[in-house]
Amino acid sequence: MLASSEGVTLNADMPLSPSDTRALLERLGHRPNKRLGQNFLIDGNIVRKSLELAYLQPDDCVVEIGPGLGTLSSALLEAGAQVWAIEFDPRLHDNLANTLAPEWPDKFHLIHGDAIDHPRAGFALQNNYKIIANLPYAISTPWMEKILAGPLPDRLVLMLQKEAADRFTATPGHKNYGAISVFIEASYQRRPGHRVARQCFYPTPDVDSTLLHLERLPDAFHFNTAQRETIRAIFTQRRKQIGSLVNKHQRASELRPWLKELAALGIPETTRPEAIPLNGWRKMPVLVSS
Ligand SMILES: C[S@@+](CC[C@H](N)C(=O)[O-])C[C@H]1O[C@@H](n2cnc3c(N)ncnc32)[C@H](O)[C@@H]1O
């Protein structure tokens, strides 16, 4: 075991080096699946950093998406956390079910399935949990949308493709600013991301990664399902004027009073969705799902 300066512990036996990772994959007869984003962490410093950013405490409840070879899961368990994890790949799931799960029968709750269907990996309590995950890149945005529907985790430490991290943290006026940026800003303090070198993964991905840290706001604001759908739809026409988008919207009569609220904030009808800040979106009337 290695102890970090912040007090979390890290299992020195993790399959971290590229050669250990290759050997384990060979033993399992497994070829990394690009479509499933199988780029495994091989850098202990990044694992340690993830735990530090999460302010991991013994007995924390942690949801992990895509445990893969169990590198991050082992570190979380060694540090005293309870871990709920979901793995889509049957071979990787079975390997963990036969190795890590019996080692931690009361602490490692592993399920086989799709994180889009089980975004909290089977974790059933309403609050007091964290998410720490090296996310499969293909699902990062739809999965995050599901998490933002609540119940919200206290903290998230997410390894993301740089482009996804840019979307998650974009501000008004930026080309990456979209519905997901609005939803995240409404509920989370977005801490500066850390760039992660491609060499920290095996196989080496052809994209850059960012370790993103989100901390729930004490007054986290929640858009309901119909509001989220409306905001998403508005952003598909991000360069049109909000006045005309509202007037042509199928819920125009419900949405029109919002234009007055926006005007009171100094946001005229000629403003494009991509330039509307969070305080404007928050004034959208509560909509009922149709
Ligand atoms: C980037 S790898 C991370 C592996 C491991 N956590 C690590 O850090 O080395 C992503 C993992 O997510 C799994 N995965 C991909 N799509 C998934 C999905 N829809 N639901 C659950 N797991 C998924 C992959 O099989 C893979 O194990």
PDB file of N, CA and C in Angstrom, residues 10 20 40 53 93 107 113 137 164 207 209 222-223 228 257 274 289:
ATOM      1  N   LEU A  10      -3.344   3.814  -1.557  1.00  0.00           N
ATOM      2  CA  LEU A  10      -3.379   3.307  -2.915  1.00  0.00           C
ATOM      3  C   LEU A  10      -2.760   1.922  -2.947  1.00  0.00           C
ATOM      4  N   ASP A  20       2.078  -4.903 -17.115  1.00  0.00           N
ATOM      5  CA  ASP A  20       1.133  -5.651 -16.264  1.00  0.00           C
ATOM      6  C   ASP A  20      -0.251  -5.661 -16.896  1.00  0.00           C
ATOM      7  N   PHE A  40      -7.334   1.823 -20.538  1.00  0.00           N
ATOM      8  CA  PHE A  40      -7.217   1.577 -19.105  1.00  0.00           C
ATOM      9  C   PHE A  40      -6.152   2.482 -18.483  1.00  0.00           C
ATOM     10  N   LEU A  53      -9.009  14.568  -5.321  1.00  0.00           N
ATOM     11  CA  LEU A  53      -9.985  15.578  -5.771  1.00  0.00           C
ATOM     12  C   LEU A  53     -11.377  15.265  -5.228  1.00  0.00           C
ATOM     13  N   HIS A  93     -16.485  -7.787 -16.772  1.00  0.00           N
ATOM     14  CA  HIS A  93     -17.364  -7.936 -15.598  1.00  0.00           C
ATOM     15  C   HIS A  93     -17.066  -9.244 -14.880  1.00  0.00           C
ATOM     16  N   LYS A 107     -18.235  -4.671   0.343  1.00  0.00           N
ATOM     17  CA  LYS A 107     -17.944  -3.287  -0.063  1.00  0.00           C
ATOM     18  C   LYS A 107     -18.017  -3.052  -1.560  1.00  0.00           C
ATOM     19  N   GLY A 113     -24.047  -4.461 -16.947  1.00  0.00           N
ATOM     20  CA  GLY A 113     -25.101  -3.768 -17.688  1.00  0.00           C
ATOM     21  C   GLY A 113     -24.612  -2.463 -18.273  1.00  0.00           C
ATOM     22  N   TYR A 137     -15.949   7.162 -23.266  1.00  0.00           N
ATOM     23  CA  TYR A 137     -16.186   8.472 -23.866  1.00  0.00           C
ATOM     24  C   TYR A 137     -17.518   8.567 -24.610  1.00  0.00           C
ATOM     25  N   ALA A 164     -15.461  16.699 -24.333  1.00  0.00           N
ATOM     26  CA  ALA A 164     -16.619  16.576 -23.439  1.00  0.00           C
ATOM     27  C   ALA A 164     -16.432  17.500 -22.240  1.00  0.00           C
ATOM     28  N   VAL A 207      -7.029  10.746 -28.410  1.00  0.00           N
ATOM     29  CA  VAL A 207      -7.626  12.023 -27.985  1.00  0.00           C
ATOM     30  C   VAL A 207      -7.033  12.422 -26.632  1.00  0.00           C
ATOM     31  N   SER A 209      -7.310  13.909 -22.754  1.00  0.00           N
ATOM     32  CA  SER A 209      -8.273  13.725 -21.667  1.00  0.00           C
ATOM     33  C   SER A 209      -8.125  14.820 -20.621  1.00  0.00           C
ATOM     34  N   HIS A 222     -32.469  22.846  -9.912  1.00  0.00           N
ATOM     35  CA  HIS A 222     -32.857  21.678 -10.698  1.00  0.00           C
ATOM     36  C   HIS A 222     -33.886  22.051 -11.752  1.00  0.00           C
ATOM     37  N   PHE A 223     -33.552  21.864 -13.032  1.00  0.00           N
ATOM     38  CA  PHE A 223     -34.547  22.033 -14.102  1.00  0.00           C
ATOM     39  C   PHE A 223     -35.357  20.748 -14.169  1.00  0.00           C
ATOM     40  N   ARG A 228     -35.770  20.726 -19.192  1.00  0.00           N
ATOM     41  CA  ARG A 228     -34.519  20.240 -19.797  1.00  0.00           C
ATOM     42  C   ARG A 228     -34.725  19.924 -21.273  1.00  0.00           C
ATOM     43  N   PRO A 257     -44.144  34.417 -21.406  1.00  0.00           N
ATOM     44  CA  PRO A 257     -43.821  35.267 -20.240  1.00  0.00           C
ATOM     45  C   PRO A 257     -42.320  35.272 -19.905  1.00  0.00           C
ATOM     46  N   GLU A 274     -27.088  30.659 -27.480  1.00  0.00           N
ATOM     47  CA  GLU A 274     -25.693  30.426 -27.081  1.00  0.00           C
ATOM     48  C   GLU A 274     -25.140  31.568 -26.213  1.00  0.00           C
ATOM     49  N   SER A 289     -44.535  18.063 -17.944  1.00  0.00           N
ATOM     50  CA  SER A 289     -44.267  17.126 -19.053  1.00  0.00           C
ATOM     51  C   SER A 289     -45.554  16.800 -19.784  1.00  0.00           C
TER      52      SER A 289
END
